[in-house]
Short mmCIF file of C-alpha atoms in Angstrom, two decimals:
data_model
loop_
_atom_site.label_atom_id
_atom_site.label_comp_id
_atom_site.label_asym_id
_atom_site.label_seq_id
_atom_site.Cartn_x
_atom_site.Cartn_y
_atom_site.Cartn_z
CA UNK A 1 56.58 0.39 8.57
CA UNK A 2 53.20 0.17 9.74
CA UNK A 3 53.13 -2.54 12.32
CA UNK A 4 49.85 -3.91 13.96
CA UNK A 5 48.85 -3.44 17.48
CA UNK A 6 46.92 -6.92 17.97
CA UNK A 7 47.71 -10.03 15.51
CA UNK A 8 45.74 -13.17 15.86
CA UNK A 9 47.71 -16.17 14.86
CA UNK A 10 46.02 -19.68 13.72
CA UNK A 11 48.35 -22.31 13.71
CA UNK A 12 46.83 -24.84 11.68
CA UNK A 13 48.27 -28.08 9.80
CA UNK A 14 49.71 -29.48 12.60
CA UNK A 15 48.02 -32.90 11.87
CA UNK A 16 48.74 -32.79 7.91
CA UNK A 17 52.45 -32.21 9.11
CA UNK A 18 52.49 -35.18 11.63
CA UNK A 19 51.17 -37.42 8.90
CA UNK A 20 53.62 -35.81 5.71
CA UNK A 21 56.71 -36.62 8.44
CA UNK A 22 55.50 -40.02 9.26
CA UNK A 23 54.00 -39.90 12.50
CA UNK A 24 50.58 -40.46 13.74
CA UNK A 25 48.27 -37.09 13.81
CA UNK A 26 48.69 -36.57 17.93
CA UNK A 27 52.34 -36.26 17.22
CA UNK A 28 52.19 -33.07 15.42
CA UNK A 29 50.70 -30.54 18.26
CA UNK A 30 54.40 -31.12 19.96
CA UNK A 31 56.34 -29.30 17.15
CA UNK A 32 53.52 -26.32 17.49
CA UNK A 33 55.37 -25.51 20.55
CA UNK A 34 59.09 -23.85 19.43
CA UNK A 35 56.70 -21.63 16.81
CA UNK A 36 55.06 -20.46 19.24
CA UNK A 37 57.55 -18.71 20.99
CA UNK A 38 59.70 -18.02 18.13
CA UNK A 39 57.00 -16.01 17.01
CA UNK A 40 56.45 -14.38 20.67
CA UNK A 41 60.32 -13.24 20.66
CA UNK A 42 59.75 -11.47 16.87
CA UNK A 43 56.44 -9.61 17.83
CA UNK A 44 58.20 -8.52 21.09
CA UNK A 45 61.06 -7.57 18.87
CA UNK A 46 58.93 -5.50 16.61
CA UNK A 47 57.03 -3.70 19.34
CA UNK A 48 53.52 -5.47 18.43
CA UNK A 49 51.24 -4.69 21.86
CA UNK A 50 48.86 -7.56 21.54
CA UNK A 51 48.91 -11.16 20.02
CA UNK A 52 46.24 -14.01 20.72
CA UNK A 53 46.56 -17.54 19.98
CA UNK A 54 44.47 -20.02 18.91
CA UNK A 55 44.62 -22.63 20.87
CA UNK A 56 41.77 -25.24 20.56
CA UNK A 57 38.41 -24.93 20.46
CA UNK A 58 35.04 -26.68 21.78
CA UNK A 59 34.99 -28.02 18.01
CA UNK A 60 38.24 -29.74 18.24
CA UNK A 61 37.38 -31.14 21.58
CA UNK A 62 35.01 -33.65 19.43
CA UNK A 63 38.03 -35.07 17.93
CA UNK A 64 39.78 -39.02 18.76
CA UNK A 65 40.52 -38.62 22.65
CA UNK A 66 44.44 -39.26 21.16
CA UNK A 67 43.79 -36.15 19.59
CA UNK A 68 42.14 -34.12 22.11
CA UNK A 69 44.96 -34.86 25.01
CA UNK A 70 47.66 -34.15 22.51
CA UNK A 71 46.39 -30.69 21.81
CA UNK A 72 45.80 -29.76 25.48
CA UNK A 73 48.88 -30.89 26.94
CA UNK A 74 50.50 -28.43 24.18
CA UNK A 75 48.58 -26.05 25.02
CA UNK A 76 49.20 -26.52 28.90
CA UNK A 77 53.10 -26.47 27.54
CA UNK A 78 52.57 -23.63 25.45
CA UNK A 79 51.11 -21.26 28.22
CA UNK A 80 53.55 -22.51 30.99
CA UNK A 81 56.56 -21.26 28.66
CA UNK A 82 54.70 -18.30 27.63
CA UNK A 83 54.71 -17.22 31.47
CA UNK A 84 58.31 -17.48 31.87
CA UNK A 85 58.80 -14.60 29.10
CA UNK A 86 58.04 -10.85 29.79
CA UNK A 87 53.92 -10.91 29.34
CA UNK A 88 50.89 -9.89 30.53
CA UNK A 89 48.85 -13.18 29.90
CA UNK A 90 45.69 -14.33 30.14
CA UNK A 91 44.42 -17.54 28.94
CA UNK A 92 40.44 -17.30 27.53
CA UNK A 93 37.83 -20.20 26.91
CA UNK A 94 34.92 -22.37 28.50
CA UNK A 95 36.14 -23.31 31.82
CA UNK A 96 33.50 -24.77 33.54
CA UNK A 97 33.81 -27.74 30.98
CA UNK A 98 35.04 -30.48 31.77
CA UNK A 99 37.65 -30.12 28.22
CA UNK A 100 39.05 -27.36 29.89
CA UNK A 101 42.12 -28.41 32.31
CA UNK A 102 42.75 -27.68 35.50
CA UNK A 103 46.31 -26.77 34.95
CA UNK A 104 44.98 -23.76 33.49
CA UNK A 105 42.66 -22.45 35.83
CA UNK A 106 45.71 -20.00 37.38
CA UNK A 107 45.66 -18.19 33.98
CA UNK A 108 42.42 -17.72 33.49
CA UNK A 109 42.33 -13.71 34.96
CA UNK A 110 45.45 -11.52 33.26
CA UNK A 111 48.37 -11.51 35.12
CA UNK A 112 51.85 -9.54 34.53
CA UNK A 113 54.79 -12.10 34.36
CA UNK A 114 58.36 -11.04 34.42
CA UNK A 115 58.23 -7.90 33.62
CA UNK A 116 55.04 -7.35 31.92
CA UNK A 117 54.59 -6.20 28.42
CA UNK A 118 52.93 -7.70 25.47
CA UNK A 119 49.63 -8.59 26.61
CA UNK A 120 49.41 -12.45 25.24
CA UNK A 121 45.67 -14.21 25.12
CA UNK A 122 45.91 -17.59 24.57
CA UNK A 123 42.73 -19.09 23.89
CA UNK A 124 41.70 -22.66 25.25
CA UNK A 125 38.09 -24.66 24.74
CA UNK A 126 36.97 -21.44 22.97
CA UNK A 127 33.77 -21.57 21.19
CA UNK A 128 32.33 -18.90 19.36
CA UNK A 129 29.19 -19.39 20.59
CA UNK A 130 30.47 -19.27 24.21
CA UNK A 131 31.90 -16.32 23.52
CA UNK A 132 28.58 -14.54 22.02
CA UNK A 133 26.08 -15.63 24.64
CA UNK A 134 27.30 -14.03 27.26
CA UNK A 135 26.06 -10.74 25.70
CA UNK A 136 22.67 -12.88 25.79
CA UNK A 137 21.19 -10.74 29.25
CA UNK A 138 23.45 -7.86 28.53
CA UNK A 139 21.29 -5.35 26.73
CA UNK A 140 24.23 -4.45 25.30
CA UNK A 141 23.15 -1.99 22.46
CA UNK A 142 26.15 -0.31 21.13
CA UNK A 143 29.52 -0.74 20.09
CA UNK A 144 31.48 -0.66 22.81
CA UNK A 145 28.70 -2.47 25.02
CA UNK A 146 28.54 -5.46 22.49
CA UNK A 147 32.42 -6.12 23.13
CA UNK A 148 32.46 -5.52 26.58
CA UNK A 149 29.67 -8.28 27.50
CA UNK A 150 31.84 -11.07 25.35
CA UNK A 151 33.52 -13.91 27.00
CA UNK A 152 36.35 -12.31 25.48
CA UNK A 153 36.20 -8.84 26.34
CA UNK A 154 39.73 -8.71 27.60
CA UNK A 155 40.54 -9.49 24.19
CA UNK A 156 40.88 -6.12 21.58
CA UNK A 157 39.86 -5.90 17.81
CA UNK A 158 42.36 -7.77 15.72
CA UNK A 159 44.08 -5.78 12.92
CA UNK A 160 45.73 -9.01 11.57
CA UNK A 161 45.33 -12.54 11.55
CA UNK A 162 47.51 -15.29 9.93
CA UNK A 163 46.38 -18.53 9.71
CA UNK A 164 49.35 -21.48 8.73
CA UNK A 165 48.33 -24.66 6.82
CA UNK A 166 46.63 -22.78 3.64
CA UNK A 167 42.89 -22.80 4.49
CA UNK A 168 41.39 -19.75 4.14
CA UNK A 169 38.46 -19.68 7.01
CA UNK A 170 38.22 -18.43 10.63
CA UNK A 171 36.94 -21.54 12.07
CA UNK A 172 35.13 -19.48 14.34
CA UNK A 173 37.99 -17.37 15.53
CA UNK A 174 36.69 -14.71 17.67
CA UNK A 175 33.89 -13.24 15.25
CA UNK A 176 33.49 -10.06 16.94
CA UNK A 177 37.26 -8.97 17.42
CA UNK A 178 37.81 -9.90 13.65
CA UNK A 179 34.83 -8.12 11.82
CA UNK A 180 37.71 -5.42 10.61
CA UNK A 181 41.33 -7.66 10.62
CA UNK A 182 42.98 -8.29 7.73
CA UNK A 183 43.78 -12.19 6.85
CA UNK A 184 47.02 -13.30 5.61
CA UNK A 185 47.52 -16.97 4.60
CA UNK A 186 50.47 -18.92 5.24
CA UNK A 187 50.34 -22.69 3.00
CA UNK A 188 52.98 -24.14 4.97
CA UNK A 189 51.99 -25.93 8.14
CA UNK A 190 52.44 -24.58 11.99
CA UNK A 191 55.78 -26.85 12.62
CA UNK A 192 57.28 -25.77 9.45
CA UNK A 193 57.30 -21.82 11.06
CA UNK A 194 59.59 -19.48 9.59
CA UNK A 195 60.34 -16.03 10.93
CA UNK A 196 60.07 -14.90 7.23
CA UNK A 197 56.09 -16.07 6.96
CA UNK A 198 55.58 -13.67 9.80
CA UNK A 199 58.06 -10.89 7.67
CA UNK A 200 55.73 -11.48 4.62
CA UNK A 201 52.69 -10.89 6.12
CA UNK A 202 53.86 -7.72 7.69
CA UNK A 203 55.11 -6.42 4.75
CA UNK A 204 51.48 -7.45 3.27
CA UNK A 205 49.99 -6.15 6.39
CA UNK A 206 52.47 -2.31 5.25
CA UNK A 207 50.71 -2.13 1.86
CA UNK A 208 47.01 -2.42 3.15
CA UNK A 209 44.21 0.60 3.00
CA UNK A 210 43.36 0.14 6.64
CA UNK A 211 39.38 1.49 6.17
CA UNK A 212 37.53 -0.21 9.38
CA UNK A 213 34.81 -0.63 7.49
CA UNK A 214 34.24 3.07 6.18
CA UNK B 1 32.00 -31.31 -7.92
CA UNK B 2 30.90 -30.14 -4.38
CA UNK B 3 28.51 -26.80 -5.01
CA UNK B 4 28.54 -24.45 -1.99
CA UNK B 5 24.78 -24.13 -0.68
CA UNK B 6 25.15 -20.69 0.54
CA UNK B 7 27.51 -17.94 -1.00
CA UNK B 8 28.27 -14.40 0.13
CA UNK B 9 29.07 -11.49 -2.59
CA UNK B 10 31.48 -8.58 -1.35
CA UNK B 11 31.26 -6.80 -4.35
CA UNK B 12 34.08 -4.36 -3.78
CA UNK B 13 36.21 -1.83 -5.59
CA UNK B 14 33.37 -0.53 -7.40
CA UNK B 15 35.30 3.47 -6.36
CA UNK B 16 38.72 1.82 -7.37
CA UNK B 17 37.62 0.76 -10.71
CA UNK B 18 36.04 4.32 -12.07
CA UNK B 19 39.05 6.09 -10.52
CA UNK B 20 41.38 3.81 -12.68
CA UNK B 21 38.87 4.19 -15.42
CA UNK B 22 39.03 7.94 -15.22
CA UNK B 23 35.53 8.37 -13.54
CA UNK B 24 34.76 10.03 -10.01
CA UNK B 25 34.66 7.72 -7.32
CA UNK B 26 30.57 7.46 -7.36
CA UNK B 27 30.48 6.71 -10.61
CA UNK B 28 31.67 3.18 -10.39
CA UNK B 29 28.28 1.74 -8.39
CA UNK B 30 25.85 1.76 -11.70
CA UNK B 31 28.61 -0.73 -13.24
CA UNK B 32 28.38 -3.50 -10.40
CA UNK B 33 24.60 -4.14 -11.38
CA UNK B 34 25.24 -5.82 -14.59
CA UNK B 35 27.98 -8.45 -12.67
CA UNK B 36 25.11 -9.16 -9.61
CA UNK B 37 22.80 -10.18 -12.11
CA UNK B 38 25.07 -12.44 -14.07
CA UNK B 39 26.13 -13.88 -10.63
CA UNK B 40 22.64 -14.21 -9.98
CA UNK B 41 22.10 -15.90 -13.45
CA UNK B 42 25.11 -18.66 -12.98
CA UNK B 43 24.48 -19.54 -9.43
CA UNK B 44 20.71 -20.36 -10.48
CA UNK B 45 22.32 -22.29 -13.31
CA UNK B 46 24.65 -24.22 -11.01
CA UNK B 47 22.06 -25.04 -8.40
CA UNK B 48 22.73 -22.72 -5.33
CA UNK B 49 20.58 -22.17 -2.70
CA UNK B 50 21.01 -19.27 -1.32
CA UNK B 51 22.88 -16.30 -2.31
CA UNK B 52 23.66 -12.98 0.02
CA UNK B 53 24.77 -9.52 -1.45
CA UNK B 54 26.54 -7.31 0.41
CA UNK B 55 24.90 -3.84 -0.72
CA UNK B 56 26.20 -1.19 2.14
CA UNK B 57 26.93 -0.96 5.53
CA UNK B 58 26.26 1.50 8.40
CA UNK B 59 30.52 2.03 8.37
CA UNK B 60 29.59 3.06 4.61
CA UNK B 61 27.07 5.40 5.39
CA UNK B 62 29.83 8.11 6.43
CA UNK B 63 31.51 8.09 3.16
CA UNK B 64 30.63 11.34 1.30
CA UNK B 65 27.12 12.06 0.56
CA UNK B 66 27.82 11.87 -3.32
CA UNK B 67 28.95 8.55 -3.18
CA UNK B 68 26.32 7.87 -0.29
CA UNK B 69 23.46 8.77 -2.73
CA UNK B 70 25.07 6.63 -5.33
CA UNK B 71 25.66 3.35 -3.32
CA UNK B 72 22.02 3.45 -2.03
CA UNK B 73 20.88 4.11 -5.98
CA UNK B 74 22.57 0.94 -6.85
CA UNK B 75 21.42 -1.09 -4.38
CA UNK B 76 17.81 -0.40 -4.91
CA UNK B 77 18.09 -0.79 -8.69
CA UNK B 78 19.73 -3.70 -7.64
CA UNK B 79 17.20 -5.47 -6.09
CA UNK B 80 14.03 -4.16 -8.19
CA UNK B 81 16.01 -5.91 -10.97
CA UNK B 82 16.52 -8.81 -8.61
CA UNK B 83 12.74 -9.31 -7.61
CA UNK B 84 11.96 -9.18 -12.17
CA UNK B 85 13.76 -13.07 -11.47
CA UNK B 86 12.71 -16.36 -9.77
CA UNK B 87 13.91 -15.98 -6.62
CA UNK B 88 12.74 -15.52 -2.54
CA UNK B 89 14.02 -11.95 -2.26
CA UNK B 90 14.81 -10.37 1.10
CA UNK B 91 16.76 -7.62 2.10
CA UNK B 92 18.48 -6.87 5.85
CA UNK B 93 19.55 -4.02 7.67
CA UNK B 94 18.93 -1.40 9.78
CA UNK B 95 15.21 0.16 8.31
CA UNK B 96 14.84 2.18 11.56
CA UNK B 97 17.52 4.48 10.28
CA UNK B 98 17.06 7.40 7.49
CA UNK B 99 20.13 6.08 5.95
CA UNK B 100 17.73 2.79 4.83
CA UNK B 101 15.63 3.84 1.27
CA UNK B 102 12.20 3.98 1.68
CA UNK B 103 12.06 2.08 -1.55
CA UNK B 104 13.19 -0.96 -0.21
CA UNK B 105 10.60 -1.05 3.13
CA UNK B 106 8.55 -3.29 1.04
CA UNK B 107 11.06 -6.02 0.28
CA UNK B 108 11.69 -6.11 4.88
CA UNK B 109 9.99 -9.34 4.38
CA UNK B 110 10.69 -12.12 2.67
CA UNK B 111 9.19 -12.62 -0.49
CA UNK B 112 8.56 -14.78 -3.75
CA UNK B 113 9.20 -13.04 -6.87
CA UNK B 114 8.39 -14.97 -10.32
CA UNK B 115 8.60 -18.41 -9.63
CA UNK B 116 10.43 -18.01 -5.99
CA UNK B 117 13.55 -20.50 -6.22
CA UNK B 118 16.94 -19.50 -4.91
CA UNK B 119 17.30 -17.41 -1.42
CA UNK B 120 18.66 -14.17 -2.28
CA UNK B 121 19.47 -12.01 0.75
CA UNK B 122 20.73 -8.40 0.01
CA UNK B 123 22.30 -6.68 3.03
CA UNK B 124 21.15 -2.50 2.81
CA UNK B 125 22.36 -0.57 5.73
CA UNK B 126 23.68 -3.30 7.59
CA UNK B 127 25.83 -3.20 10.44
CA UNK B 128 27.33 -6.01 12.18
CA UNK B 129 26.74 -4.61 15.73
CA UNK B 130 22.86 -3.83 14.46
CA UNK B 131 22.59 -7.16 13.95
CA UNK B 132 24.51 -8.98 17.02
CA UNK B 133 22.70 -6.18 19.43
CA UNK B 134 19.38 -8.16 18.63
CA UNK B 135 20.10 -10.78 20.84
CA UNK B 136 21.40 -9.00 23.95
CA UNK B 137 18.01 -9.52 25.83
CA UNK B 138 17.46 -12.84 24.12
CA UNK B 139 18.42 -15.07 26.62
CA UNK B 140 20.08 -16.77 23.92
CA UNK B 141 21.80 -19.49 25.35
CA UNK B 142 23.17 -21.93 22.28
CA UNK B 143 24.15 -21.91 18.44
CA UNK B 144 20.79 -22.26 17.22
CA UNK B 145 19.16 -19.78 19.46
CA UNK B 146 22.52 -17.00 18.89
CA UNK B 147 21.30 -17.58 15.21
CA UNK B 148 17.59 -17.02 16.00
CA UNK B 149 18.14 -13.47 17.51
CA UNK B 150 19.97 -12.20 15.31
CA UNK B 151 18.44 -9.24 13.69
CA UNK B 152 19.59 -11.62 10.73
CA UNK B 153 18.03 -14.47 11.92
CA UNK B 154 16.65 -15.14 8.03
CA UNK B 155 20.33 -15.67 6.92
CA UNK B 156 21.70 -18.61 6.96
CA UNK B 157 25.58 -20.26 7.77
CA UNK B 158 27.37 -19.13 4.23
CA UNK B 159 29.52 -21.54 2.70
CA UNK B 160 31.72 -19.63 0.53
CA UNK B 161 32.23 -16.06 0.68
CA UNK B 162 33.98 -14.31 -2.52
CA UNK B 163 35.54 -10.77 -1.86
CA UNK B 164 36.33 -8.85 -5.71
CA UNK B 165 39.38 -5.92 -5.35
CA UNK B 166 41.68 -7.66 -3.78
CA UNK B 167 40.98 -6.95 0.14
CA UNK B 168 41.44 -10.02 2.41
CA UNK B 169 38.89 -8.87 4.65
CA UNK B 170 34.56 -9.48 5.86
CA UNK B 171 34.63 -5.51 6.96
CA UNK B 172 31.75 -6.75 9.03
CA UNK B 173 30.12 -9.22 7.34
CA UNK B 174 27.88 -11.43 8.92
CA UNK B 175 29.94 -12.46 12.03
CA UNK B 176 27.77 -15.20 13.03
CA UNK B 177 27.02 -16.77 9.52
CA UNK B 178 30.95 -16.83 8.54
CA UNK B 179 32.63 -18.57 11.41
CA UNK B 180 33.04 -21.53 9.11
CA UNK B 181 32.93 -19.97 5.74
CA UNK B 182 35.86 -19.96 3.23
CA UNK B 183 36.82 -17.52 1.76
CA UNK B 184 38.11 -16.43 -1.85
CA UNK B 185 39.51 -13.36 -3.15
CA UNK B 186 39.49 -11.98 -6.53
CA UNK B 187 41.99 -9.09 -7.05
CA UNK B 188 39.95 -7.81 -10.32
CA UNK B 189 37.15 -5.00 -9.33
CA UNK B 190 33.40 -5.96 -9.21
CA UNK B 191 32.77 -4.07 -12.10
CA UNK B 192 35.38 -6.05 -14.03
CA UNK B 193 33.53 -9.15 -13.05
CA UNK B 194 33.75 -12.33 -15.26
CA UNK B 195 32.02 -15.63 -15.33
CA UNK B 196 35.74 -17.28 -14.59
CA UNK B 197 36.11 -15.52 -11.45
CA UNK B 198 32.96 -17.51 -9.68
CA UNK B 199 34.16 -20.80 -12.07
CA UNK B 200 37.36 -20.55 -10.48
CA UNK B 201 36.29 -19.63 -6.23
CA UNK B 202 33.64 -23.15 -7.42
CA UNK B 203 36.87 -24.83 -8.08
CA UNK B 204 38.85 -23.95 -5.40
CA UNK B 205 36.25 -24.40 -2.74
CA UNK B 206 35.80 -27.92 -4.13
CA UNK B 207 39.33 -28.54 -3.53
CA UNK B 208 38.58 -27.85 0.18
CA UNK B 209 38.21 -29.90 3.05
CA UNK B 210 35.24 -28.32 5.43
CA UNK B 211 35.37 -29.33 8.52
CA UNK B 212 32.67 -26.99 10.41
CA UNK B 213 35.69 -26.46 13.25
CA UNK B 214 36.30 -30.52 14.33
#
């Protein structure tokens, strides 16, 4: 089985499944956590070298302040249980903003934890356009140059992305990294994770005519 | 019902379709003309503003030279037919290169053909690092200025983008102008194109909630 090196996960619905259980949106970025590492213990299982979350964005960050602390204290919860597993992690977004918090400044250059491994990019008040501008004085004029003088160059092209909650969009998911990945949707939302949406996709994921473009 | 402004056209499996139809691969381009024009035909119908073909890429350019020669004949039969309508024709890509037809240097700048009316952007020899590399001495230092040095600066943010033959990919479509875009796959071939394809990706996309990323 053809497994890929990088996979970009999108864990969307979180909101939609806050409100179908009951609870007030905020409530739903909580149950984002156990998927999260569920997911973490199957790539590692599977031999996967690279996997990048998306965390929240400079979008989101215009969202009901309820909102916008829910999501970053998960996040802060997400990447503080990410570094007690084997990883190589390094979290990537806008941090001279004040959206950005200060409990994840450590993270912000890669760092081995336990015993290294899976290199693990979360990413945190990312914005696409962040991200692209800082090729803006580069005269980057290649390839290679282009991704190098990214916000994100730490980060490596994306051979698959899944995205949970049943849109079908990037939402401005790292535009350079994905020009070539493959996108599997998932209709259930984050919280609802099971191992076998991640199973499907790979076994989607087997059956693809990997071209890069040519 | 909710029309998209903007749509992208990844009119692929053109090499799929004359292999299953007992053809050589390069025979399959001549049959995508007759679907871009009835595209062309229903959008205007429905209203749309602004419509962008994806003719070739630079990644296409190293396919073999048979099918080369035929992807390029398409595309400028393509748009010649396209400037005999109402519409404000351009096409993008990289015209520095000997890959780009000399037949198509006149349509480099935007034009009105007929009446003028919808935007129709046709992407020849376009590569996705050709067109980010534009704006690595730019000093570009927001959205609106990322989007104004792009080498396809002319292009605007695409609403829907529909993919024919099945491929859940952009293979390096217009990074910048699909952050937000949803997508829509149709596993038929381009050259098996019907009008209930677009119908149904109209549908579906009015279903959606768009959210530009908040």
């Amino acid at each position: 089985m053809k497994i890929p090196k990088h996979i970009g996960i999108i864990p969307d619905g979180n909101r939609r499944w806050a409100v179908k259980n009951g609870m007030s949106k905020e409530n739903g970025y909580i149950s984002g956590l156990k998927p999260g590492m569920e997911i973490f213990n199957i790539c590692q299982k599977l031999g996967v070298q690279e996997l990048t979350y998306y965390g929240f964005t400079t979008d989101n960050t215009k969202r009901p302040q309820v909102q916008r602390k829910a999501f970053t204290d998960a996040c802060i919860k997400a990447v503080k249980l990410l570094s007690k597993k084997n990883a190589s992690l390094l979290v990537v977004g806008n941090s001279d903003s004040p959206m950005f918090p200060k409990e994840l400044f450590p993270y912000t250059n890669r760092k081995n934890f336990g015993n290294g491994g899976m290199k693990i990019n979360f990413l945190v008040n990312y914005g696409w356009d962040w991200d692209l501008k800082n090729m803006a004085n580069s005269g980057a004029s290649n390839r290679n140059s282009i991704i190098s003088n990214l916000n994100s160059y730490d980060i490596s092209r994306i051979d698959l992305i899944i995205r949970w909650g049943g849109r079908r969009r990037l939402s401005g998911f790292l535009p350079v990294q994905s020009v070539y990945s493959d996108f599997y949707i998932v209709d259930d939302y984050w919280p609802d994770f099971k191992p076998s949406h991640l199973l499907d996709a790979l076994n989607w994921y087997n059956k693809q005519d990997i071209t890069l473009g040519g």
